[in-house]
mmCIF file of C-alpha atoms in Angstrom:
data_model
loop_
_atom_site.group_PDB
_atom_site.id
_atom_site.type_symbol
_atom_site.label_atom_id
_atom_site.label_comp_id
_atom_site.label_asym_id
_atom_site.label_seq_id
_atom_site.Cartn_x
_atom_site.Cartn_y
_atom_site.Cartn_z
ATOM 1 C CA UNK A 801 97.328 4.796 81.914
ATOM 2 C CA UNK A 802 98.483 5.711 85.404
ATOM 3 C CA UNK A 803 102.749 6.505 84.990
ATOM 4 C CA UNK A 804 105.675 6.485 87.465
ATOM 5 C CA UNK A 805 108.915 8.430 86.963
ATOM 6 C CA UNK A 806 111.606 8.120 88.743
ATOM 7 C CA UNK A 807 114.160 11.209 89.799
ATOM 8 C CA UNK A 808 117.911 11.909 89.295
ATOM 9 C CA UNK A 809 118.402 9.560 92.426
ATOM 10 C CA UNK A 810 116.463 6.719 90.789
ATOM 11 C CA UNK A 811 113.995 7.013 93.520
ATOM 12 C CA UNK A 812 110.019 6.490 92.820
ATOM 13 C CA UNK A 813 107.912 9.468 92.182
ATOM 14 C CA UNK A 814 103.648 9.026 92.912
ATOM 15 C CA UNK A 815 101.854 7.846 90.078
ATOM 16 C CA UNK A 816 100.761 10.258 88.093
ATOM 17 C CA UNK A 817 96.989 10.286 86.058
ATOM 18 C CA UNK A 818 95.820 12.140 82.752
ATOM 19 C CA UNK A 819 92.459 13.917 84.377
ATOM 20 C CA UNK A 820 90.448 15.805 81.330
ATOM 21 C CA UNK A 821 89.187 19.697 82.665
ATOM 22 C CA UNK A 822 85.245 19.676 82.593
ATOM 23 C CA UNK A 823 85.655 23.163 81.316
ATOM 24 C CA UNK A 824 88.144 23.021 78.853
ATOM 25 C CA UNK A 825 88.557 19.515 78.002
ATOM 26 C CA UNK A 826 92.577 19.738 78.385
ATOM 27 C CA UNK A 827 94.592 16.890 79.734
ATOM 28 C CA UNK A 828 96.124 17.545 82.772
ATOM 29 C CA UNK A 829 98.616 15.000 84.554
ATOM 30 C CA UNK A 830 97.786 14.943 87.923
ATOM 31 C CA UNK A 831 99.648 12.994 90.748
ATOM 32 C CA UNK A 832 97.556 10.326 92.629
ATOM 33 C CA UNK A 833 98.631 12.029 95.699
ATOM 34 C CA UNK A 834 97.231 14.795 94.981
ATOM 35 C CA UNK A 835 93.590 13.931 93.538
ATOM 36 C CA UNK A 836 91.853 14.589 96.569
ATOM 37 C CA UNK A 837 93.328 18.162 97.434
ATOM 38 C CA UNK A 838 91.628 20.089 94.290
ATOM 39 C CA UNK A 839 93.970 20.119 91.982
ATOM 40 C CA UNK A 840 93.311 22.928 89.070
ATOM 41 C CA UNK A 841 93.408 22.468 85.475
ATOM 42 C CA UNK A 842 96.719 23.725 84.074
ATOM 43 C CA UNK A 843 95.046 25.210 81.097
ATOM 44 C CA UNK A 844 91.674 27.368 82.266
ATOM 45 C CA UNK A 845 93.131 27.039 85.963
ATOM 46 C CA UNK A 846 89.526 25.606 87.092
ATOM 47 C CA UNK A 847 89.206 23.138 89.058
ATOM 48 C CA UNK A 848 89.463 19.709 88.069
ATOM 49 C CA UNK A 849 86.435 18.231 90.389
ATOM 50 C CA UNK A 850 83.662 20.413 91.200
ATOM 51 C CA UNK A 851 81.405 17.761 92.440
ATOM 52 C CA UNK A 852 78.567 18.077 89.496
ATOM 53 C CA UNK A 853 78.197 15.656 86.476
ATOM 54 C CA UNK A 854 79.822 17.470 83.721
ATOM 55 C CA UNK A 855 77.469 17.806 80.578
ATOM 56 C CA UNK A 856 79.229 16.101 77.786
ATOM 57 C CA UNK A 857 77.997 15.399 73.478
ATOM 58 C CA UNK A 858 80.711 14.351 70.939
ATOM 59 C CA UNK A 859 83.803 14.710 70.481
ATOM 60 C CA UNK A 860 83.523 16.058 74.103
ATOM 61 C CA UNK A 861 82.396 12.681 75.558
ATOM 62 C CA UNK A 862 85.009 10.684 73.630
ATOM 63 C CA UNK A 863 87.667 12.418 74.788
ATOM 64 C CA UNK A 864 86.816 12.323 78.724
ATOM 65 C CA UNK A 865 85.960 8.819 78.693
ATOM 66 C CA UNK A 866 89.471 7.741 76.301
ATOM 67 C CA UNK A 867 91.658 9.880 77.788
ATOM 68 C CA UNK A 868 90.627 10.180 81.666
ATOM 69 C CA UNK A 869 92.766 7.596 83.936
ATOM 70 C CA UNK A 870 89.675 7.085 85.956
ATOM 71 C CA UNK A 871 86.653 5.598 85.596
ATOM 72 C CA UNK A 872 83.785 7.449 84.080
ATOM 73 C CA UNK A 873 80.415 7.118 84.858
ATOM 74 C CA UNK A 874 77.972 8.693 82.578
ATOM 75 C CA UNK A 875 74.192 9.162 82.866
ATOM 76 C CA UNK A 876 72.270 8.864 79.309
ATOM 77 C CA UNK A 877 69.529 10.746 79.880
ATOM 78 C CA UNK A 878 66.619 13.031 77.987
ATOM 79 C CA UNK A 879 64.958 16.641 79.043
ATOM 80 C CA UNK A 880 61.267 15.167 78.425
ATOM 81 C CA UNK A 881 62.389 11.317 80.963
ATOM 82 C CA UNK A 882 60.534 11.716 84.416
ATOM 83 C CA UNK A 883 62.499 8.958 85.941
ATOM 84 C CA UNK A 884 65.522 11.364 84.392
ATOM 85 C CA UNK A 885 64.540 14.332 86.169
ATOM 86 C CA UNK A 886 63.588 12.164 89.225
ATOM 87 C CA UNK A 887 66.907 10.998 89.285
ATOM 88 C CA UNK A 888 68.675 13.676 88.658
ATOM 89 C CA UNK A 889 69.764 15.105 91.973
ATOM 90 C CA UNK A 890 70.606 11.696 93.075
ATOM 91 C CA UNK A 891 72.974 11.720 90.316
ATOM 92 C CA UNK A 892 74.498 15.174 91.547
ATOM 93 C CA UNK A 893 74.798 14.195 95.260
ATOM 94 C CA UNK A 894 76.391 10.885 94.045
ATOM 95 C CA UNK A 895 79.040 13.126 91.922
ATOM 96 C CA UNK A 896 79.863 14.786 94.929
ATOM 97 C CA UNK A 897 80.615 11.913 97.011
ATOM 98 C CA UNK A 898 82.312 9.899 93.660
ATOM 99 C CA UNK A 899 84.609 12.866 92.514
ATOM 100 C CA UNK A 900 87.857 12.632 92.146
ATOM 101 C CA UNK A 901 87.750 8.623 91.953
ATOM 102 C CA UNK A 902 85.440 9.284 88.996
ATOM 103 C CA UNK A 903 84.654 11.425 86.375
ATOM 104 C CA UNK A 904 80.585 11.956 86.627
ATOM 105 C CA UNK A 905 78.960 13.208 83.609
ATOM 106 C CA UNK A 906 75.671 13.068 81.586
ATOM 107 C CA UNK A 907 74.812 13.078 78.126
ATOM 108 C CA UNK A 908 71.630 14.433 76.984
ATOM 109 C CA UNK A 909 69.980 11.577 74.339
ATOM 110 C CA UNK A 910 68.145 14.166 72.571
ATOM 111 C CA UNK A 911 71.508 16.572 71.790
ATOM 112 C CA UNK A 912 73.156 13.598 71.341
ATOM 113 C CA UNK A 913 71.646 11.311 69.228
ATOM 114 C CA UNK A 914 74.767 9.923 67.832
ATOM 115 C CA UNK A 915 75.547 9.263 71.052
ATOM 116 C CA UNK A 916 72.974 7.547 71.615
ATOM 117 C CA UNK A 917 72.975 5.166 69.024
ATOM 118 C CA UNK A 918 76.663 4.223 68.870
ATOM 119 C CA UNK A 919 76.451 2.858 72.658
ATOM 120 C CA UNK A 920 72.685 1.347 71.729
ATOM 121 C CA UNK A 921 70.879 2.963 74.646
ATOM 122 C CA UNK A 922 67.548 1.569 74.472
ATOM 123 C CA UNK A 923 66.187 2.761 77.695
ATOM 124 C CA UNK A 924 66.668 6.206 79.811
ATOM 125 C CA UNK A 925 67.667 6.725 82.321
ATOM 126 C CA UNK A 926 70.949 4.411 81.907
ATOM 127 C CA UNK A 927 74.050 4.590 83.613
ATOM 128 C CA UNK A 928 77.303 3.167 81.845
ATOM 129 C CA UNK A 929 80.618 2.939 83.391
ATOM 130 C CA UNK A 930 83.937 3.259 81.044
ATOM 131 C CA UNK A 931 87.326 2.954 81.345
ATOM 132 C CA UNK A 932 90.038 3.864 79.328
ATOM 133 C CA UNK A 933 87.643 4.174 76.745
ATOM 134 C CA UNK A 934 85.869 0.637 76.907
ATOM 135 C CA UNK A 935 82.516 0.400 78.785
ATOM 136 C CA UNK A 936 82.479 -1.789 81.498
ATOM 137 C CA UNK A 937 78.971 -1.458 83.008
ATOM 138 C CA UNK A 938 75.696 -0.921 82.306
ATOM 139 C CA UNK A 939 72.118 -0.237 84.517
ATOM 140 C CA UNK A 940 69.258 1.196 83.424
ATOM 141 C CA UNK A 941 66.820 2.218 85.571
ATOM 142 C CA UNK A 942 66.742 5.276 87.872
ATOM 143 C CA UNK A 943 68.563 4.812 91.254
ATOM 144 C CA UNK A 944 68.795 7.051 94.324
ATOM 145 C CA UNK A 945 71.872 8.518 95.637
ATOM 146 C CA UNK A 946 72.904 5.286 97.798
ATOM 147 C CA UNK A 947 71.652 3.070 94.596
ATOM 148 C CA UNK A 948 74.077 4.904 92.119
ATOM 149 C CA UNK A 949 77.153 4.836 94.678
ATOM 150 C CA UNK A 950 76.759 1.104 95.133
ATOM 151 C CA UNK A 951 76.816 0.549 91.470
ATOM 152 C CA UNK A 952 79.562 2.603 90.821
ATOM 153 C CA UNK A 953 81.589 1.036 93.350
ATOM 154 C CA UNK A 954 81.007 -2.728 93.042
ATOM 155 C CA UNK A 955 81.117 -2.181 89.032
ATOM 156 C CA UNK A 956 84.552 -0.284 89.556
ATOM 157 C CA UNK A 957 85.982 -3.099 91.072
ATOM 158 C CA UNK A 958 85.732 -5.599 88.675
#
């Protein structure tokens, strides 16, 4: 959850959000403010949004889309999918654009066959939108770039 702290003065600082590394997988707390000026990870000192889908199996994926203050929106996908590879660059030029007001990742099927099963994907390509660890959304289908942003958008507001 997004939290405010106040100074000696009692003044208001910025929210600040938990934001898990793609590298490294530490928390970081990030102010709002500051999302959109490429903040680093405090841990591997990478940065935080590189604008491609991070690839995420297990305990991995569980902890970016529990512990990330913004939505996540994952792709469940498999190597041997056409409409998976077909899609895949959409899905990339939509991270791009969606980073840092999402976390964008994927999750191979085939790796992750737990995965798979535990959120009952019964089709691939399917996109799923969490937040704070509860899944809010789900399409599949492949989508273009302008496809995926709507969805992500009108399913973020809800």
């Amino acid at each position: 959850m997004p939290t405010s702290t106040t100074n000696a003065a009692g003044a208001s600082q910025a929210d600040s959000l938990h934001i898990v590394c793609p590298h490294c997988d530490a928390v970081n707390r990030v102010p709002a403010a500051r999302l959109a000026q490429q903040p680093t990870c405090g841990k591997c000192q990478r940065a935080l949004f590189d604008g491609q889908p991070a690839e995420l199996s297990g305990a991995r994926f569980l902890k970016h889309i529990e512990r990330n203050d913004i939505p996540v929106l994952v792709d469940f996908w498999a190597p041997w999918c056409g409409p998976c590879r077909n899609m895949a660059p959409f899905y990339a030029r939509a991270a791009a654009q969606l980073e840092p007001q999402f976390r964008v990742v994927k999750v191979d099927t085939e790796a992750a066959q737990d995965l798979a099963a535990r959120y009952a994907i019964r089709s691939i390509p399917t996109l799923a939108l969490f937040r704070h660890g509860r899944e809010v959304a789900r399409q599949p289908g492949a989508m273009d770039t302008a496809g995926i942003l709507a969805w992500a958008r009108a399913n973020n507001r809800q």
